[in-house]
mmCIF file of C-alpha atoms in Angstrom:
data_model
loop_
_atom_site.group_PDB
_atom_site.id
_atom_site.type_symbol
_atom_site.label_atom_id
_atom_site.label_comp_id
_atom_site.label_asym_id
_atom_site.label_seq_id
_atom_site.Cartn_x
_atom_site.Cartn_y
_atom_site.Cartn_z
ATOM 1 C CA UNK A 406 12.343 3.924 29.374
ATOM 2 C CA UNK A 407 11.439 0.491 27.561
ATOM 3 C CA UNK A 408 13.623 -0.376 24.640
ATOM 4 C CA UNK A 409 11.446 -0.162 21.093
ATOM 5 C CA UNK A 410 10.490 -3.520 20.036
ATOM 6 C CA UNK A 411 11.396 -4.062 16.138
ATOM 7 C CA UNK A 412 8.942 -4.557 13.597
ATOM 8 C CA UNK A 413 10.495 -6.725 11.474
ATOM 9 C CA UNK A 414 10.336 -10.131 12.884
ATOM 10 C CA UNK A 415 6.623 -9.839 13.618
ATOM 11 C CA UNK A 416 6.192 -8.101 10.404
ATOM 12 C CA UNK A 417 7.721 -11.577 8.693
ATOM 13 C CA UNK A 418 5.410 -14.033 11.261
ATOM 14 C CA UNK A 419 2.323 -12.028 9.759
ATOM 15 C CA UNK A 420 3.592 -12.554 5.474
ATOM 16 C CA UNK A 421 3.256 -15.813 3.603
ATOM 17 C CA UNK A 422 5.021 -18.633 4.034
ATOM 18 C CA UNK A 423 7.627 -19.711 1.867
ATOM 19 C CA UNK A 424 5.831 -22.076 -0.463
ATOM 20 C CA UNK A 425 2.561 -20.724 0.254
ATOM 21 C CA UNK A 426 -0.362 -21.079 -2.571
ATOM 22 C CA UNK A 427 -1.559 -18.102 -4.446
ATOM 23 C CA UNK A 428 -4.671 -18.083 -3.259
ATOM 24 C CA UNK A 429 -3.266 -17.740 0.764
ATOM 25 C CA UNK A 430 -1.222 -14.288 -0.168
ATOM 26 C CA UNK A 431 -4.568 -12.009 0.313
ATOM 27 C CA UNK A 432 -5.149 -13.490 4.100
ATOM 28 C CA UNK A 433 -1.201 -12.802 4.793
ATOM 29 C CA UNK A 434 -1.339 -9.352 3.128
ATOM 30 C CA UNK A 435 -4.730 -8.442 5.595
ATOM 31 C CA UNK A 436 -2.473 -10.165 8.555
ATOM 32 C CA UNK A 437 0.349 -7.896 7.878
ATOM 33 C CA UNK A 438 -1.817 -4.829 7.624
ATOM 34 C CA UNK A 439 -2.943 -5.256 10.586
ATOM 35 C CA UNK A 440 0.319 -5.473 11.997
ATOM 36 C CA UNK A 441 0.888 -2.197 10.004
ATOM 37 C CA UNK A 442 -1.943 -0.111 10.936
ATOM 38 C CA UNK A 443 -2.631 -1.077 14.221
ATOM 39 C CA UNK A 444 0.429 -2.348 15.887
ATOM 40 C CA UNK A 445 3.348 0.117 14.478
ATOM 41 C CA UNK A 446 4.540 3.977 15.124
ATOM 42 C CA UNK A 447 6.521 5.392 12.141
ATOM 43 C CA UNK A 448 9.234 7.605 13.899
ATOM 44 C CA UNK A 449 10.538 10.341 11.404
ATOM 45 C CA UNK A 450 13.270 12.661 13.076
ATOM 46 C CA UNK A 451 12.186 11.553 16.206
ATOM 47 C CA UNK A 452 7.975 12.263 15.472
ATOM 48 C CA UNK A 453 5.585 9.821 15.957
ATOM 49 C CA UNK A 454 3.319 8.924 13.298
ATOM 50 C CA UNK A 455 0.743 6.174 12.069
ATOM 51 C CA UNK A 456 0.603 4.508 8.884
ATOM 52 C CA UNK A 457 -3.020 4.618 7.181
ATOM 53 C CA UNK A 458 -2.890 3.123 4.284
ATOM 54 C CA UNK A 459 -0.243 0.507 2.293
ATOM 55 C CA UNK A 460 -0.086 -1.373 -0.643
ATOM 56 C CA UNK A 461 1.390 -4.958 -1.013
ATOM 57 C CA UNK A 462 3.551 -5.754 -3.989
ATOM 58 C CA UNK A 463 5.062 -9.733 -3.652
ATOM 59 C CA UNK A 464 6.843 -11.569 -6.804
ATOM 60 C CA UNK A 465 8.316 -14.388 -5.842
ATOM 61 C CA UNK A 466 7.596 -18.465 -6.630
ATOM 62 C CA UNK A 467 3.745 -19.487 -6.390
ATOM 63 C CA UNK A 468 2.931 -16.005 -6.540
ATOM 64 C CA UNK A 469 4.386 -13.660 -9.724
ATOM 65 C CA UNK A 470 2.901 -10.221 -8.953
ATOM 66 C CA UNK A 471 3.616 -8.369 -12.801
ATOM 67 C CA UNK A 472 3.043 -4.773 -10.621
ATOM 68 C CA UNK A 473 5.974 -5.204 -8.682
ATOM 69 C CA UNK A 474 9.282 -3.382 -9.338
ATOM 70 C CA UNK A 475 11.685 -6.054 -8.716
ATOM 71 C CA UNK A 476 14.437 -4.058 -7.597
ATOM 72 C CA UNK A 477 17.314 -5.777 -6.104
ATOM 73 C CA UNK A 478 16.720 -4.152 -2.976
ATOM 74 C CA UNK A 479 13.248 -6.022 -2.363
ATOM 75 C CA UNK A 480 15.297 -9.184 -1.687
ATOM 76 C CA UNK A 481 16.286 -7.986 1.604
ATOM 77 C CA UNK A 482 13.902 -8.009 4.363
ATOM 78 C CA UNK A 483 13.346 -5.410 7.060
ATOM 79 C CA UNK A 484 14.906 -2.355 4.626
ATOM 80 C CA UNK A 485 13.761 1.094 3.570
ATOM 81 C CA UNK A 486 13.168 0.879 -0.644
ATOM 82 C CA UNK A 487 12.971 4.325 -2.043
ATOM 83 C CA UNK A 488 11.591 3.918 -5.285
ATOM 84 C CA UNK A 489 14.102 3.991 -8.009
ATOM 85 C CA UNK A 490 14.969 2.944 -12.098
ATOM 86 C CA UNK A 491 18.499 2.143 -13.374
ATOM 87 C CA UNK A 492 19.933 3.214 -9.691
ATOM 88 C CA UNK A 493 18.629 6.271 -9.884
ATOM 89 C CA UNK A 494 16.395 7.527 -7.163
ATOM 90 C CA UNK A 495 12.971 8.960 -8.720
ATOM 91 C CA UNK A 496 12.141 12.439 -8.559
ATOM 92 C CA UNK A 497 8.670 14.041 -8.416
ATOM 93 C CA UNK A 498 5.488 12.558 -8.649
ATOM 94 C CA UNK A 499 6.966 9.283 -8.695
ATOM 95 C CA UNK A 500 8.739 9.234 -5.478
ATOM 96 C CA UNK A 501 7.976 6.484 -3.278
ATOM 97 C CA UNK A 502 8.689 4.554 -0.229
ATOM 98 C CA UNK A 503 8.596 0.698 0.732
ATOM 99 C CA UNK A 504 8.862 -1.537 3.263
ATOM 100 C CA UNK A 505 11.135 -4.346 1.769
ATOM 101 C CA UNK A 506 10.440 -7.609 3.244
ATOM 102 C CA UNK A 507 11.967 -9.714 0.627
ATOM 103 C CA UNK A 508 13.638 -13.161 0.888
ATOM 104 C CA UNK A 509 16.741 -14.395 -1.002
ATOM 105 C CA UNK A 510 17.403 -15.065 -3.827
ATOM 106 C CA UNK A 511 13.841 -15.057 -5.997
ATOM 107 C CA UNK A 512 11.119 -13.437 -3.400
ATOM 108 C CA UNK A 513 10.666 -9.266 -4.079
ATOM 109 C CA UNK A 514 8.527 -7.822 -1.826
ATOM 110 C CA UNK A 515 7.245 -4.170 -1.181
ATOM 111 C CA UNK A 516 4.909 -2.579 0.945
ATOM 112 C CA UNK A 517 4.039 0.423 -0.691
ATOM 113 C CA UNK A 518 3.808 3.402 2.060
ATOM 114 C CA UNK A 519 0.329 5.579 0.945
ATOM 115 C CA UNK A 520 -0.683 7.711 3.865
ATOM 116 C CA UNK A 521 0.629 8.157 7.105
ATOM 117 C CA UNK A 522 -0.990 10.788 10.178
ATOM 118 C CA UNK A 523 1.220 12.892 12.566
ATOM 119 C CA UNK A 524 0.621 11.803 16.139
ATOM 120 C CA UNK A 525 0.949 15.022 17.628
ATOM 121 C CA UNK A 526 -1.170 16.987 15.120
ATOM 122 C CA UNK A 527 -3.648 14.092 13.838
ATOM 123 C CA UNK A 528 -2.832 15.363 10.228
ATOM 124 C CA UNK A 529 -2.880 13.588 7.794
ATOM 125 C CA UNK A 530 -0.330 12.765 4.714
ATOM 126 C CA UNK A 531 -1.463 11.547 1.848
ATOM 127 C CA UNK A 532 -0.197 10.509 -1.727
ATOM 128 C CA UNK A 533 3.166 7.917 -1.871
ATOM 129 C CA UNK A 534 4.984 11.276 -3.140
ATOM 130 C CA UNK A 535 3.774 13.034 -0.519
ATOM 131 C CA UNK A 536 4.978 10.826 2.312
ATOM 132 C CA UNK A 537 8.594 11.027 0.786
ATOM 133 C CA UNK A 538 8.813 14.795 0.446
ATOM 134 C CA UNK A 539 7.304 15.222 4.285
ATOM 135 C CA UNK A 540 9.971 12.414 5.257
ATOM 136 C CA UNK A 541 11.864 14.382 3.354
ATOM 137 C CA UNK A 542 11.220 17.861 5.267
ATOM 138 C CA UNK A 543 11.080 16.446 8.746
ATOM 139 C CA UNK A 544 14.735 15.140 8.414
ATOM 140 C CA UNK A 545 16.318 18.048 6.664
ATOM 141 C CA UNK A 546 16.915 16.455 3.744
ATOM 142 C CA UNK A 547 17.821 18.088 0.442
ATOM 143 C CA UNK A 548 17.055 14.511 -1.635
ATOM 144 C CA UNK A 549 16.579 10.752 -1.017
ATOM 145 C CA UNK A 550 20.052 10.139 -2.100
ATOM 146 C CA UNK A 551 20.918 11.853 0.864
ATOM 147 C CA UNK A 552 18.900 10.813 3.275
ATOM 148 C CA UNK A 553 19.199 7.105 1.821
ATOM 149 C CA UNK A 554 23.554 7.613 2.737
ATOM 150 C CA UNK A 555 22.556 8.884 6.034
ATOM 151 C CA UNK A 556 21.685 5.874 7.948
ATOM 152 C CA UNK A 557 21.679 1.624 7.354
ATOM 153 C CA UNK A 558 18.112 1.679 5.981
ATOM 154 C CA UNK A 559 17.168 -0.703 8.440
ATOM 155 C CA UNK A 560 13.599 -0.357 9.069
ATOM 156 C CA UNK A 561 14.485 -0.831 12.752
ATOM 157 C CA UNK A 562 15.491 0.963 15.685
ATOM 158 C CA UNK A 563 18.840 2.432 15.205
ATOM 159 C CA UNK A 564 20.914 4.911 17.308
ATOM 160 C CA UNK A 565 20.702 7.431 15.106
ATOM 161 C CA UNK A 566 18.586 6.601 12.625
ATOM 162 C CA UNK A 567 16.002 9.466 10.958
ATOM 163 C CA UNK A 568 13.700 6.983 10.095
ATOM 164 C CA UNK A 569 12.772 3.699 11.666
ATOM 165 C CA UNK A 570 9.683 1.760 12.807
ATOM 166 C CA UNK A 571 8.663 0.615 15.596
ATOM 167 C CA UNK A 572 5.867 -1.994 17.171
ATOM 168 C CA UNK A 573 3.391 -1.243 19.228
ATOM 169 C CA UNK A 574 0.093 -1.409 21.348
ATOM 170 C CA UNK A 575 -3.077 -0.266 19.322
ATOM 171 C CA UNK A 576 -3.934 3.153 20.554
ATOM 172 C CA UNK A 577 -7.568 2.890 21.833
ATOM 173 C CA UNK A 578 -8.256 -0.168 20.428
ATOM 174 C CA UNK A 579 -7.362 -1.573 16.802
ATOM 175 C CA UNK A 580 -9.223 0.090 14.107
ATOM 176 C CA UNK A 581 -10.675 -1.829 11.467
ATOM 177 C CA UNK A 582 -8.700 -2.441 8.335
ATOM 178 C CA UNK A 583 -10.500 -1.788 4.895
ATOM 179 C CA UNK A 584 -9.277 -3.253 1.791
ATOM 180 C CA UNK A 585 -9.348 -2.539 -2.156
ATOM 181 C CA UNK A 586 -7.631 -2.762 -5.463
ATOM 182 C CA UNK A 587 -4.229 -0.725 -5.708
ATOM 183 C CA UNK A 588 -4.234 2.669 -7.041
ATOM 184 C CA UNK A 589 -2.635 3.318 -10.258
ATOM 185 C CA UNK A 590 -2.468 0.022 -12.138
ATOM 186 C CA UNK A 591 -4.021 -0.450 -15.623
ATOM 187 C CA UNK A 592 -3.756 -2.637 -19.004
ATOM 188 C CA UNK A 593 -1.890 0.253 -20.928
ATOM 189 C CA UNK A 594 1.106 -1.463 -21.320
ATOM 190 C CA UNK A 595 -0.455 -5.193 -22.145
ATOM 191 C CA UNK A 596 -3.646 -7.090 -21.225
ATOM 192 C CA UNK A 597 -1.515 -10.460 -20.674
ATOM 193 C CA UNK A 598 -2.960 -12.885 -18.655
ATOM 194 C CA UNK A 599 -0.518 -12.088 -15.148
ATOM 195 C CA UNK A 600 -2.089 -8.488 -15.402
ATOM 196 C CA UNK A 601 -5.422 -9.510 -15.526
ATOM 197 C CA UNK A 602 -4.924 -12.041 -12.703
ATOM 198 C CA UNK A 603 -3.516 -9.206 -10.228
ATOM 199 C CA UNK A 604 -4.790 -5.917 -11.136
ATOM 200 C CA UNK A 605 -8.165 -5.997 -9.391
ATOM 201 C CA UNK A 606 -6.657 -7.924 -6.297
ATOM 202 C CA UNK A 607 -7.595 -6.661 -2.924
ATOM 203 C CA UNK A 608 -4.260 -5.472 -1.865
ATOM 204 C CA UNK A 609 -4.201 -2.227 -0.654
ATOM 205 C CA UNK A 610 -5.379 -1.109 3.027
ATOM 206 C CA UNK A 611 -6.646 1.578 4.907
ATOM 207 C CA UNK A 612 -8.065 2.398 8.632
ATOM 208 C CA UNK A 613 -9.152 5.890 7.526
ATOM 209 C CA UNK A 614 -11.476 5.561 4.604
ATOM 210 C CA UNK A 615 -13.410 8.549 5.301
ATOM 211 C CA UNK A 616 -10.187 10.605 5.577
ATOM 212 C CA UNK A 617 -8.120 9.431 2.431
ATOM 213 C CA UNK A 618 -9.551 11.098 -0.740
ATOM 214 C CA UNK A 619 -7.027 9.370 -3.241
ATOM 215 C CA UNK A 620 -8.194 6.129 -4.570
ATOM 216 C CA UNK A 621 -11.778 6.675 -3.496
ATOM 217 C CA UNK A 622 -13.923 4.371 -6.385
ATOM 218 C CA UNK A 623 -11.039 2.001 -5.424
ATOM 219 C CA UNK A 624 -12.713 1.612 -2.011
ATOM 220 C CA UNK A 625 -16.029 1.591 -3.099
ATOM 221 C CA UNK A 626 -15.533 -1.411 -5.360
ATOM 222 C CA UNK A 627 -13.908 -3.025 -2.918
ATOM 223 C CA UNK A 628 -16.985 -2.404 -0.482
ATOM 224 C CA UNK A 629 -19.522 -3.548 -2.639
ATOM 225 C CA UNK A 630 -17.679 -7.011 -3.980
ATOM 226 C CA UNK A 631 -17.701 -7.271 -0.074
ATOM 227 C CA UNK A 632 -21.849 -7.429 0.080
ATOM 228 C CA UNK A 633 -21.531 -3.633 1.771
ATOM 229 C CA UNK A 634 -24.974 -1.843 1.000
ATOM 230 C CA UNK A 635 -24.214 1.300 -1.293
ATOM 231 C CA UNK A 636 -25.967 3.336 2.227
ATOM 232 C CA UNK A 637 -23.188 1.331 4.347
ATOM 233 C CA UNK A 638 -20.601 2.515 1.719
ATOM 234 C CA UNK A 639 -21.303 6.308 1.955
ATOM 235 C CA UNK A 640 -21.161 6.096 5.471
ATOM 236 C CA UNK A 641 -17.878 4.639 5.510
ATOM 237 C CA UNK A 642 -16.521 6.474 2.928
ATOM 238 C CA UNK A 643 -17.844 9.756 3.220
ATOM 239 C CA UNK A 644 -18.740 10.003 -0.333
ATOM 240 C CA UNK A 645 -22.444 11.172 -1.945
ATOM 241 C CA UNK A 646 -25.243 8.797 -2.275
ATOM 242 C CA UNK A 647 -25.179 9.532 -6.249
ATOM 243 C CA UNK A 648 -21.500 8.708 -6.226
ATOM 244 C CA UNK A 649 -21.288 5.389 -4.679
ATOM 245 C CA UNK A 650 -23.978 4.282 -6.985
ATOM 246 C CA UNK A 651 -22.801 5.540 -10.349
ATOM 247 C CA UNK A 652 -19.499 3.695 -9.360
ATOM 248 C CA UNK A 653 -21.670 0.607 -8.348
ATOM 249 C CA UNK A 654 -23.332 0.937 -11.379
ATOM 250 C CA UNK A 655 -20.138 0.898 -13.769
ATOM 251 C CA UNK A 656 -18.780 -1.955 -11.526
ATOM 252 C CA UNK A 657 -21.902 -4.169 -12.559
ATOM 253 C CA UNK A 658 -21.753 -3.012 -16.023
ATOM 254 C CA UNK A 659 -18.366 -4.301 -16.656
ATOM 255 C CA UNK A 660 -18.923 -7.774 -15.685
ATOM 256 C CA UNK A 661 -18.657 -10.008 -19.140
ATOM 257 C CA UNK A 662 -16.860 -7.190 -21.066
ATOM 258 C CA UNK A 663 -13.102 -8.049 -22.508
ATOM 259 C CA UNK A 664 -10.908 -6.304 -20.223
ATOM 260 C CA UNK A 665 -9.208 -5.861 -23.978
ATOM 261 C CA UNK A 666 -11.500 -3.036 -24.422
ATOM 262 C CA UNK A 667 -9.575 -0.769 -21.124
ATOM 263 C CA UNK A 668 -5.895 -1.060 -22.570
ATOM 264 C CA UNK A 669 -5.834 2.473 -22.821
ATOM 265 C CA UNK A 670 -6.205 6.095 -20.392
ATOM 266 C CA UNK A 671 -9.442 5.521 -18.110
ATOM 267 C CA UNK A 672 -12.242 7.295 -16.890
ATOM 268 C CA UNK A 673 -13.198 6.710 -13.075
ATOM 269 C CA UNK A 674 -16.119 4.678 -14.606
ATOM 270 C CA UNK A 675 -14.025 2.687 -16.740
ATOM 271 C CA UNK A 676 -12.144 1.776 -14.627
ATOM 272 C CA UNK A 677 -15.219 0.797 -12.209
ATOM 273 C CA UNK A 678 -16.304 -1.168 -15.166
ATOM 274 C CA UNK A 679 -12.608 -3.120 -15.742
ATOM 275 C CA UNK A 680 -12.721 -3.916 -12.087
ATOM 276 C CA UNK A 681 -16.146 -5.831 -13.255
ATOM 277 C CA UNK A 682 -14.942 -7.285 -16.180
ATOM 278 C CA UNK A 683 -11.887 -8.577 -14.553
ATOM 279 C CA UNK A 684 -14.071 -10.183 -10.933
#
């Protein structure tokens, strides 16, 4: 039997280089998707699985992402984050789970695990949370502090290890990678200028559009600042005619409004229509 390959050195090749402009991050993060969604297998307690959809969250010199969490643990590269405040690992909803492909001593970098499908089964797992508590069940785990002090948290192949990537051939062909703003970022807590610059950024990926119902206007923005017809859209996404174009709609709407006017909880359409004031 062939020895797994590792992920992480091809996983670095695909990310910015160090000194790289602002402007050459989005073509990285799409690179490194790619690598993510096409060319790895997630094992979990010895399962295969596929990732399906990731978020990229970089801070670091050139390129200050205000989004990111910054944890010390981002500064390592090739290392499971579990999301976590004051050292303590979050609980409920807010569980989450990151790639870390940092570099020392000023670059943080996560890539924010969304949805990943069971080989075997073809189901699918959606929702950051989600991920963590089926990573979670799979292994036997009681909590992420335990399953965290089981093993190096190498993203790599281990002997051992409950939870390691590794890379791979596409399975019948690479699928194509779909891109939109993150999920779950607003102005609430400040419209400052670093906000505004990074919450409507293309950073978040998916090869199963049609599958993943979370984040769906998110997808149909980023469709339509593509030049995607709103008939190309609802094929893609599976959504109603009526919906792609209210959310189209609300997108164009926003463009020339103060993104001032959104600090606050959002309607879908609202946020359509920040997405338009901030483009």
């Amino acid at each position: 039997m062939p020895r797994p390959s590792p992920l992480t050195p091809v996983l670095a090749a695909a990310l910015p280089a160090k000194g790289a402009a602002d402007e050459a991050h989005g073509e990285a993060f799409r690179r490194a998707a790619h690598v993510l969604l096409n060319h790895a297998t997630l094992h979990i307690a010895g399962a295969a699985h596929r990732l399906a959809e990731v978020e990229f969250y970089w801070y670091g010199p050139g390129h200050e992402d205000p989004f990111a969490h910054r944890d010390p643990i981002q500064v390592e590269s090739g290392i499971w984050y579990f999301h976590r405040q004051g050292g303590t690992y979050k609980g409920g909803t807010y569980k989450g789970v990151d790639i870390a492909m940092g570099r020392r001593p000023d670059t943080y970098v996560g890539i924010l695990i969304r949805t990943i499908v069971e080989a075997a089964s073809g189901a699918i797992i959606e929702g950051s949370c989600t991920c963590v508590d089926h990573v979670l069940a799979r292994t036997g785990m009681e909590s992420v502090a335990a399953l965290v002090g089981s093993f190096d948290g190498s993203i790599d192949p281990r002997e051992g290890s409950p939870l390691y990537l590794t890379h791979d051939k596409p399975r019948g062909g690479a699928a194509e990678v779909f891109d939109s703003p993150r999920v779950g970022l607003t102005l609430k807590k400040g419209a400052t200028p670093e906000r505004r610059a990074f919450l409507g950024r293309p950073y978040r990926f998916t090869i199963e559009p049609a599958r993943t119902k979370k984040g769906r206007p998110h997808l149909v923005v980023g469709l339509h600042q593509k030049g995607r017809t709103n008939e190309e859209i609802r094929r893609i996404t599976g959504s109603g005619a009526a919906l792609v174009e209210r959310y189209v709609r609300a997108f164009e709407a926003g463009k020339g409004k103060n993104p001032d006017e959104y600090r606050r909880d959002l309607s879908t359409e609202e946020l359509c229509a920040l997405w338009g004031a901030l483009s």
